[in-house]
PDB file of C-alpha atoms in Angstrom:
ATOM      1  CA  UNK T  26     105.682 120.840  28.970  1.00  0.00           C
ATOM      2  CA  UNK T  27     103.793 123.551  28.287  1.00  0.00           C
ATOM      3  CA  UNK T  28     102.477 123.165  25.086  1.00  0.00           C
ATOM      4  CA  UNK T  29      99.551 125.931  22.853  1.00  0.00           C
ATOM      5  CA  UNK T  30      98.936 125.364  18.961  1.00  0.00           C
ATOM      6  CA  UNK T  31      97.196 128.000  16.810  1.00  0.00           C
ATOM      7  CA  UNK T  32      94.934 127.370  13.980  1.00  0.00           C
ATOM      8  CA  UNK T  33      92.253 128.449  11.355  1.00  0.00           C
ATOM      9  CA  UNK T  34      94.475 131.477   9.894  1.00  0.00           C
ATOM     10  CA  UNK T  35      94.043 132.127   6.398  1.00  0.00           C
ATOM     11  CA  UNK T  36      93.088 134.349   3.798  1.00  0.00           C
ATOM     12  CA  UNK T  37      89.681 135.872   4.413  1.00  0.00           C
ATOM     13  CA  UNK T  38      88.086 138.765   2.159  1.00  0.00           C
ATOM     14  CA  UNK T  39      87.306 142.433   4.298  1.00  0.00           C
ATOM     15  CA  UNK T  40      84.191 142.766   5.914  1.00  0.00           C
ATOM     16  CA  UNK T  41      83.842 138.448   6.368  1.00  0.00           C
ATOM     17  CA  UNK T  42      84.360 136.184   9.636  1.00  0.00           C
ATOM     18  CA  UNK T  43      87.130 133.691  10.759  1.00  0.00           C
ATOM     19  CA  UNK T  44      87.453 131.503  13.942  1.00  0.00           C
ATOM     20  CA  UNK T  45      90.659 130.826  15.327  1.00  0.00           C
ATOM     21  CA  UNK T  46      91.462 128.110  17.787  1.00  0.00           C
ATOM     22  CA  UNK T  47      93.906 126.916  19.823  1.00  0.00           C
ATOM     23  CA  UNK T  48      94.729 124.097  21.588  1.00  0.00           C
ATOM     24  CA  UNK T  49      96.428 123.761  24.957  1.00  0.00           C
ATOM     25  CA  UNK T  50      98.406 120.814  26.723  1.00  0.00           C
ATOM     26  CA  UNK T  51     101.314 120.435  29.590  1.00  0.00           C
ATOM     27  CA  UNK T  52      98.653 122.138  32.002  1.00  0.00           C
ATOM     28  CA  UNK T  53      95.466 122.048  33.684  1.00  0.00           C
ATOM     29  CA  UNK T  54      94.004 124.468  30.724  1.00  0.00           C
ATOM     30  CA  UNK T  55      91.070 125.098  32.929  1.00  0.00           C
ATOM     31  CA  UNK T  56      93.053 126.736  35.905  1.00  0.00           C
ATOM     32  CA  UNK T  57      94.425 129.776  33.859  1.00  0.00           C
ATOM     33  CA  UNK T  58      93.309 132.606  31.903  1.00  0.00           C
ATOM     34  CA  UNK T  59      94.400 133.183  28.320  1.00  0.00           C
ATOM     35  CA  UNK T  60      94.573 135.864  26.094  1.00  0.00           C
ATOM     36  CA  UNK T  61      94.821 136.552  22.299  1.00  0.00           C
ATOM     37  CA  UNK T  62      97.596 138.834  20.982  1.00  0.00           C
ATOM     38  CA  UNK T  63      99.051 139.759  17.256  1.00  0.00           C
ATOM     39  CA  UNK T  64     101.647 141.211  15.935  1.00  0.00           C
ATOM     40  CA  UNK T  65     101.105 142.610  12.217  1.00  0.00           C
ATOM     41  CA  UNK T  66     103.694 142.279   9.684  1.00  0.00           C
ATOM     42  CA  UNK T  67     106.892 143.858  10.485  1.00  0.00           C
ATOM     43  CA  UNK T  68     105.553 145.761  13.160  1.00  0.00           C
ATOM     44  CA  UNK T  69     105.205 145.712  17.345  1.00  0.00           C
ATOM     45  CA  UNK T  70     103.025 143.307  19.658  1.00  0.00           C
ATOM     46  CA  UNK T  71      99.427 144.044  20.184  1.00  0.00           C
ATOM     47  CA  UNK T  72      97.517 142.505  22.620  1.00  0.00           C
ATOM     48  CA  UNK T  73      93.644 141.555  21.641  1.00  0.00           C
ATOM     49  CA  UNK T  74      91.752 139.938  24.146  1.00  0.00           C
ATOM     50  CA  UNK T  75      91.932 137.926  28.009  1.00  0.00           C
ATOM     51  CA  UNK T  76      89.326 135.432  29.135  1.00  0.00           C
ATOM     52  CA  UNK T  77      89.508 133.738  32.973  1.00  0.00           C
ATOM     53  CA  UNK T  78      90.004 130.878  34.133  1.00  0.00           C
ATOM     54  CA  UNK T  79      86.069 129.527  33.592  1.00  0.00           C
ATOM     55  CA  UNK T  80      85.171 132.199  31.118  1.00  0.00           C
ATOM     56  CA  UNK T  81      83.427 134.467  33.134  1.00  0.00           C
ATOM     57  CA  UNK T  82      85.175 137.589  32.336  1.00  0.00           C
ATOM     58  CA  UNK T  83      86.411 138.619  29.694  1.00  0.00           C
ATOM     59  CA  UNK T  84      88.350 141.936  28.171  1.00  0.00           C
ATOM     60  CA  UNK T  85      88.738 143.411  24.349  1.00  0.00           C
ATOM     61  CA  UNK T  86      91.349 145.826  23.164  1.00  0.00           C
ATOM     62  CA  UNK T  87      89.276 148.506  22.206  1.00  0.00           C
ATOM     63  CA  UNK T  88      90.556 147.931  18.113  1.00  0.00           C
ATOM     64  CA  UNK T  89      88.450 144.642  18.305  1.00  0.00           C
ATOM     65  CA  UNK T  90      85.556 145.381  20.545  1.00  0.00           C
ATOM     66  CA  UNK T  91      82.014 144.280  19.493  1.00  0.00           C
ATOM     67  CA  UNK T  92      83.486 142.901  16.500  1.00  0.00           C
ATOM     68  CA  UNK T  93      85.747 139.792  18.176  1.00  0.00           C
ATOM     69  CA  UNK T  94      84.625 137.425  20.734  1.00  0.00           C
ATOM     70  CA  UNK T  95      87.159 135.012  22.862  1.00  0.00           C
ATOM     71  CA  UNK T  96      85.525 132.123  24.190  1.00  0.00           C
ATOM     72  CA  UNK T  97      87.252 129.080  25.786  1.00  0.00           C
ATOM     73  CA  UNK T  98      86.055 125.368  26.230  1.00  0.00           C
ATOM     74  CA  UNK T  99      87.768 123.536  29.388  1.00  0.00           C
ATOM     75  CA  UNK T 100      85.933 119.975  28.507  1.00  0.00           C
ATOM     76  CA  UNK T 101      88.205 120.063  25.037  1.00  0.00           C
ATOM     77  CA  UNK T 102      90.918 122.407  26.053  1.00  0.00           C
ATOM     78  CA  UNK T 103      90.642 124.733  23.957  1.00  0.00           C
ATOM     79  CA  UNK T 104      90.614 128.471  23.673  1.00  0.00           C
ATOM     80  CA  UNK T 105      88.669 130.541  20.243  1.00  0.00           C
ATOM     81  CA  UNK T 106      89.070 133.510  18.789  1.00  0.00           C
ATOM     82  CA  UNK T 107      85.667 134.631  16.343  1.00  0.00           C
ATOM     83  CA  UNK T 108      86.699 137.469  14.092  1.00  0.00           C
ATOM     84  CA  UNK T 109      83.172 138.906  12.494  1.00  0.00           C
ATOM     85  CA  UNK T 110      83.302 142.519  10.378  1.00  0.00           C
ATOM     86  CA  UNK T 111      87.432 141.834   9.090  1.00  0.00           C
ATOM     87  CA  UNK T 112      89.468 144.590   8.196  1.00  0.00           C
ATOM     88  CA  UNK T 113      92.611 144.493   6.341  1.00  0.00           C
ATOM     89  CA  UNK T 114      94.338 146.291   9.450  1.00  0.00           C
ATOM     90  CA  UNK T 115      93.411 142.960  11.538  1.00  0.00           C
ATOM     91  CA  UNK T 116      96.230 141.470   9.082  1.00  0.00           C
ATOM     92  CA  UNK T 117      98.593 139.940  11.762  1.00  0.00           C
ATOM     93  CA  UNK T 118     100.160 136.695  13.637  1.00  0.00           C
ATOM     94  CA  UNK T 119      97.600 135.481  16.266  1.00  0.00           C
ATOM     95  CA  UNK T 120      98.977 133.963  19.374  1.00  0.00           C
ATOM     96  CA  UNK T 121      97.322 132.285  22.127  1.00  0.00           C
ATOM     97  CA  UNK T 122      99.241 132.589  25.363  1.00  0.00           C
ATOM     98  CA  UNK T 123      98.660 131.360  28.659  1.00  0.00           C
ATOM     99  CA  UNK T 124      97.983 134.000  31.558  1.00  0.00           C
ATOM    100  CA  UNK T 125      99.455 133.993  35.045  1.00  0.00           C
ATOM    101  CA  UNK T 126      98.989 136.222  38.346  1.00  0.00           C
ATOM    102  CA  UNK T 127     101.335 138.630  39.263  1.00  0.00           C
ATOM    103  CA  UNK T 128     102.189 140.932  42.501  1.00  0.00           C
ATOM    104  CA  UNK T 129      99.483 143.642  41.324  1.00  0.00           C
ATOM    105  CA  UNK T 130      96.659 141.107  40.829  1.00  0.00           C
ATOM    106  CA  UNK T 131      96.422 141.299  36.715  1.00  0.00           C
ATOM    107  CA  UNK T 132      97.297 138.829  34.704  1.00  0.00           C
ATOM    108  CA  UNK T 133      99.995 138.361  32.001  1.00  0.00           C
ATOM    109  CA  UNK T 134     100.742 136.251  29.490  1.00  0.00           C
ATOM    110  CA  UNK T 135     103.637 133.400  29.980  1.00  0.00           C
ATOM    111  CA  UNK T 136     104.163 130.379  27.288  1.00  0.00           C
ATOM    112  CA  UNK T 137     102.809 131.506  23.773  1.00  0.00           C
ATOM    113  CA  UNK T 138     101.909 129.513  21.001  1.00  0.00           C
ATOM    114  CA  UNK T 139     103.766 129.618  17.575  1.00  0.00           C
ATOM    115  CA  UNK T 140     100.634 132.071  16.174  1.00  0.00           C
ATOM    116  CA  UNK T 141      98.562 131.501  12.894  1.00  0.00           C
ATOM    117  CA  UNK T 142      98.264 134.185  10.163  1.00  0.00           C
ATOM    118  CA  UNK T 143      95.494 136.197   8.878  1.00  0.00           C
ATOM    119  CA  UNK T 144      95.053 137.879   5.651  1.00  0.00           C
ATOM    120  CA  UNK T 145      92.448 140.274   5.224  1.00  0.00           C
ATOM    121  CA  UNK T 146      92.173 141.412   1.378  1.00  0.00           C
ATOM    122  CA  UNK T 147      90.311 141.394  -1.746  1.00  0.00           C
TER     123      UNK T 147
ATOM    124  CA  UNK D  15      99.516 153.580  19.091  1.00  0.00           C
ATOM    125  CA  UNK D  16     101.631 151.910  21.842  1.00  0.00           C
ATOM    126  CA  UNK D  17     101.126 153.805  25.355  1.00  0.00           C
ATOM    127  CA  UNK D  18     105.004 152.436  26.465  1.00  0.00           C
ATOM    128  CA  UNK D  19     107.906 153.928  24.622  1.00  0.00           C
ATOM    129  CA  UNK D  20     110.968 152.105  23.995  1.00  0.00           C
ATOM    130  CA  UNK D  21     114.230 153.280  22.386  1.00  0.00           C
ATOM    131  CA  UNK D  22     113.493 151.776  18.536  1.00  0.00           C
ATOM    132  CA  UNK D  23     117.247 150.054  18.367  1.00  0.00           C
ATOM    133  CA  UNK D  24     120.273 149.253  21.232  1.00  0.00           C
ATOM    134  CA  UNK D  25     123.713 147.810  19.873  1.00  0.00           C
ATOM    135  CA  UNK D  26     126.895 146.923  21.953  1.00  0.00           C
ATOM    136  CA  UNK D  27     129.414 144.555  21.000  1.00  0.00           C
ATOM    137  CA  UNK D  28     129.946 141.121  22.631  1.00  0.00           C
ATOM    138  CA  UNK D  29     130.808 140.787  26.571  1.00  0.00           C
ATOM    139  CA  UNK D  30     128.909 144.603  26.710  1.00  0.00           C
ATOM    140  CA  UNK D  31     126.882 145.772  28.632  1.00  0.00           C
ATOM    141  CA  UNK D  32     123.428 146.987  27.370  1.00  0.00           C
ATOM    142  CA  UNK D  33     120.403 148.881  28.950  1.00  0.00           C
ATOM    143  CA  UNK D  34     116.913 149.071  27.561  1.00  0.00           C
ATOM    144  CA  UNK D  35     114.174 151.665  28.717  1.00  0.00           C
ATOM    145  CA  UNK D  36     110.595 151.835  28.704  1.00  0.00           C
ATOM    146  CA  UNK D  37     108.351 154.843  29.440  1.00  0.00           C
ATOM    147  CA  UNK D  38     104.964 154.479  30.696  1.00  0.00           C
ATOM    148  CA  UNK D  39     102.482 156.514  33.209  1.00  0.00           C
ATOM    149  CA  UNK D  40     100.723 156.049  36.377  1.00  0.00           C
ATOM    150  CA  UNK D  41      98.331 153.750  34.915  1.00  0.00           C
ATOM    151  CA  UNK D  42     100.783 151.256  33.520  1.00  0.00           C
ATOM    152  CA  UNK D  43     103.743 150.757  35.083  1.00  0.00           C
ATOM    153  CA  UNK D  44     103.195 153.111  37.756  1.00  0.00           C
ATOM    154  CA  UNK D  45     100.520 150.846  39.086  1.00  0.00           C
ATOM    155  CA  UNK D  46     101.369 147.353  37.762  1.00  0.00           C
ATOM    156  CA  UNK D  47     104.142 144.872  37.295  1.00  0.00           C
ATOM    157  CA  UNK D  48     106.350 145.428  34.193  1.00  0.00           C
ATOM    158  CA  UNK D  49     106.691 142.420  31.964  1.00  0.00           C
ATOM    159  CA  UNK D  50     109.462 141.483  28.984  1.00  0.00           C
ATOM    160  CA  UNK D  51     109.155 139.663  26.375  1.00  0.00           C
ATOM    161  CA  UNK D  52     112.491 138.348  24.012  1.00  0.00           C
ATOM    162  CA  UNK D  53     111.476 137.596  20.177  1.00  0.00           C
ATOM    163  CA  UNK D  54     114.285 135.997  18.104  1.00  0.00           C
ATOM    164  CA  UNK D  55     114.304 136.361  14.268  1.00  0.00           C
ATOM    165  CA  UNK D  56     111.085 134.308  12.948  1.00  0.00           C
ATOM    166  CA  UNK D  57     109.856 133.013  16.299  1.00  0.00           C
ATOM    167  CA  UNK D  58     107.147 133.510  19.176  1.00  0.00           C
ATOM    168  CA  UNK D  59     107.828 135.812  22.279  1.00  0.00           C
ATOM    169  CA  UNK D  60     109.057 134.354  25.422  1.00  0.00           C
ATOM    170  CA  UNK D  61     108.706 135.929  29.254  1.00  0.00           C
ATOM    171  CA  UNK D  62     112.171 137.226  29.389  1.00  0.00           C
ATOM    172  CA  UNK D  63     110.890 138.811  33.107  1.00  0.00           C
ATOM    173  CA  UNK D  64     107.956 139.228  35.048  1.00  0.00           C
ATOM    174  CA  UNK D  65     106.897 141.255  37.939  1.00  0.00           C
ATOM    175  CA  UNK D  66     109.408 143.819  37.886  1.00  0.00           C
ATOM    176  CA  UNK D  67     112.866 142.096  38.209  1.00  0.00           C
ATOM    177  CA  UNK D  68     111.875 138.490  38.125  1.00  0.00           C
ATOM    178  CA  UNK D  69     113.406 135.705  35.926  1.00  0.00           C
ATOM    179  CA  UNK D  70     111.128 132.823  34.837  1.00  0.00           C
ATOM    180  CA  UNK D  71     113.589 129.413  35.234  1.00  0.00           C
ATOM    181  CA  UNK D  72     115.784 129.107  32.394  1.00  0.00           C
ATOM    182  CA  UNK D  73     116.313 132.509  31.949  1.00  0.00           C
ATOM    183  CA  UNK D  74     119.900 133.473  31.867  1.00  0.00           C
ATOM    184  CA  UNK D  75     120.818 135.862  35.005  1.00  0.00           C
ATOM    185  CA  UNK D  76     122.412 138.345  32.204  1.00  0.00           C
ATOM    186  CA  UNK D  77     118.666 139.417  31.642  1.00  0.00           C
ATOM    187  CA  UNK D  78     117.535 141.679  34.596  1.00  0.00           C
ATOM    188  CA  UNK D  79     114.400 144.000  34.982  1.00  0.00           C
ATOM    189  CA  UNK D  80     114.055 146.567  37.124  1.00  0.00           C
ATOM    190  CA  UNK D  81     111.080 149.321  38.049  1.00  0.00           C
ATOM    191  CA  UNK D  82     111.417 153.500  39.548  1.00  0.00           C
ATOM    192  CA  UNK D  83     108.251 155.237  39.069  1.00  0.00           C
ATOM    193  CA  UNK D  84     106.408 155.497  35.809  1.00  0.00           C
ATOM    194  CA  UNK D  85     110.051 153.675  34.178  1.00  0.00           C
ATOM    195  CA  UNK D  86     111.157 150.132  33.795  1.00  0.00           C
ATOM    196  CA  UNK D  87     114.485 148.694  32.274  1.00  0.00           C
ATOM    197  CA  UNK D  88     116.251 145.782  30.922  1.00  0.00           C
ATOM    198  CA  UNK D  89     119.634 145.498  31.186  1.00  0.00           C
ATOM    199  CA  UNK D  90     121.701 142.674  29.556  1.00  0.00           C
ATOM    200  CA  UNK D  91     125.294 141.902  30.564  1.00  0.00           C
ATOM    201  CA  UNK D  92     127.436 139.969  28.900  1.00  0.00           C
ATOM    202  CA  UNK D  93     125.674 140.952  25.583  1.00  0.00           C
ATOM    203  CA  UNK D  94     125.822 137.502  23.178  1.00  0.00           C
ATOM    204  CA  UNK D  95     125.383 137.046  19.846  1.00  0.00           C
ATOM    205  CA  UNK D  96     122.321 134.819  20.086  1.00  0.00           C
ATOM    206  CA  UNK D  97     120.734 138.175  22.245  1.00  0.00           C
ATOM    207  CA  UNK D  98     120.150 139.627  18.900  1.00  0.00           C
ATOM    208  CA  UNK D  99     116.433 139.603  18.978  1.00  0.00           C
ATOM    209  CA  UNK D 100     113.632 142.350  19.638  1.00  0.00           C
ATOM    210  CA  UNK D 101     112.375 143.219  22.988  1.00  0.00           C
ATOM    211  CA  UNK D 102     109.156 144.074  24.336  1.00  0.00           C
ATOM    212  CA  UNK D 103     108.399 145.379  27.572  1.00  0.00           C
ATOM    213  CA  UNK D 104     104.531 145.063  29.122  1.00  0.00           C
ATOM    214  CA  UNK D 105     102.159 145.975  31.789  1.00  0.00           C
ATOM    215  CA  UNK D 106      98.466 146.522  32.180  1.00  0.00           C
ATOM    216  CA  UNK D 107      97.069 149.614  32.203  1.00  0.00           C
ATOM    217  CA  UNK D 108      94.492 150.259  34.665  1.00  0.00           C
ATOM    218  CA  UNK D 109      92.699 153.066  32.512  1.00  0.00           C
ATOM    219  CA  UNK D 110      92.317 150.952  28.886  1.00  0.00           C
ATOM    220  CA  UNK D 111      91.807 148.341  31.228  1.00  0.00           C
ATOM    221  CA  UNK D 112      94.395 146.139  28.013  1.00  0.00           C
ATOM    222  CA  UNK D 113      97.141 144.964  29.053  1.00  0.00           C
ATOM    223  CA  UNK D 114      99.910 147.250  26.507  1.00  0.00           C
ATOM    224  CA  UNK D 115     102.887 146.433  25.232  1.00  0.00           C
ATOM    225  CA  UNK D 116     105.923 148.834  24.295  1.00  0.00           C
ATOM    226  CA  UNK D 117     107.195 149.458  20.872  1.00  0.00           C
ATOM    227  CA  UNK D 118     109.901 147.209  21.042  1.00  0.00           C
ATOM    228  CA  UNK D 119     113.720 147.552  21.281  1.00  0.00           C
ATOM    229  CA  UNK D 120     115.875 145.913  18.527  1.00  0.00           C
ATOM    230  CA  UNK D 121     119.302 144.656  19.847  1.00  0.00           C
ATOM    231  CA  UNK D 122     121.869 144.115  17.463  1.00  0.00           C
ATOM    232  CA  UNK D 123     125.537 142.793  18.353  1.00  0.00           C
TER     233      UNK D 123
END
């Protein structure tokens, strides 16, 4: 079965860096995408970042652009998350979830992870 | 800011019938598949449906998506207690080029 685990949430101080990771199983990790999304306390989804398949593309909401970077590595199946430049408003849950084709050619997420918090404060 | 609106709360009582919108543009839902995603009290998401008006296996046929224009919906018959969750309806939008969720529906029965 499908199977994603989050880590490397914590408490982190504004304006510092934190890598999350996640680690995949049940699949062939390096035949889908996967994509980052939060959800901050109390409040809605928000989606954060996709990478493909082999890492060649990859797309940033525009809350996290230039200062997050998704990376993936197939040998170790596992998907990152590096978080330079923290805010408190990146305070959230972090999911991983796996991505899968649809009808219109985009991709959207399927089996999710149980997520890892982040703190961002003083 | 979310770019799909959902109704903030839906309530019926058991064995109802309940209906969920979601309002989006041309370069959301007008142009892609609508997604929905179920999350109970405390726990991750799940893929309630995909594509429109497709269940993933193991999804109860009491859940069911549908699409008309720049609209989605998901309707669930039979309405259980355990359907208490929130629900969050999806698609990617061509002009953010993010995929964008909606600002999620809280069903209470």
């Amino acid at each position: 079965q499908v199977q994603l685990v989050e880590s490397g949430g914590g408490v982190v101080q504004p304006g510092r860096s934190l890598r999350l990771s996640c680690a995949a199983s049940g699949f062939t990790f390096s035949s889908y995408a996967m994509h980052w999304v939060r959800q901050a306390p109390g409040k809605g989804l928000e989606w954060v970042a996709l990478i493909s398949y082999d890492g060649s593309n990859k797309f940033y909401a525009d809350s996290v652009k230039g200062r997050f970077t998704i990376s993936r590595d197939n040998s170790r199946n596992t998907l990152h998350l590096q978080m330079n430049s923290l805010r408190p408003d990146d305070t959230a849950v972090y999911y991983c979830a796996r991505g899968v084709g649809d009808y219109s050619g985009k991709l959207h997420p399927d089996y999710w992870g149980r997520g890892t918090l982040v703190t961002v404060s003083s | 800011q979310s770019v799909l609106a959902q109704p903030p709360s839906a309530s019926g009582t058991p064995g109802q019938r309940v209906t969920i919108s979601c309002s989006g543009s041309s370069s959301n839902i007008g142009s892609n598949s609508v997604n929905w995603y179920q999350q109970l009290p405390g726990t991750a998401p799940k893929l309630l449906s995909y594509g429109d008006n497709h269940r993933p296996s193991g999804v109860p046929d009491r859940f069911s998506g549908s699409k008309s224009g720049t609209s989605a919906s998901l309707a669930i018959s039979g309405l259980q207690s355990e359907d208490e969750a929130d629900y969050f309806c999806a698609a990617w939008d061509d002009s953010l080029n993010s995929y964008v969720f909606g600002t999620g529906t809280k069903v209470t029965v």
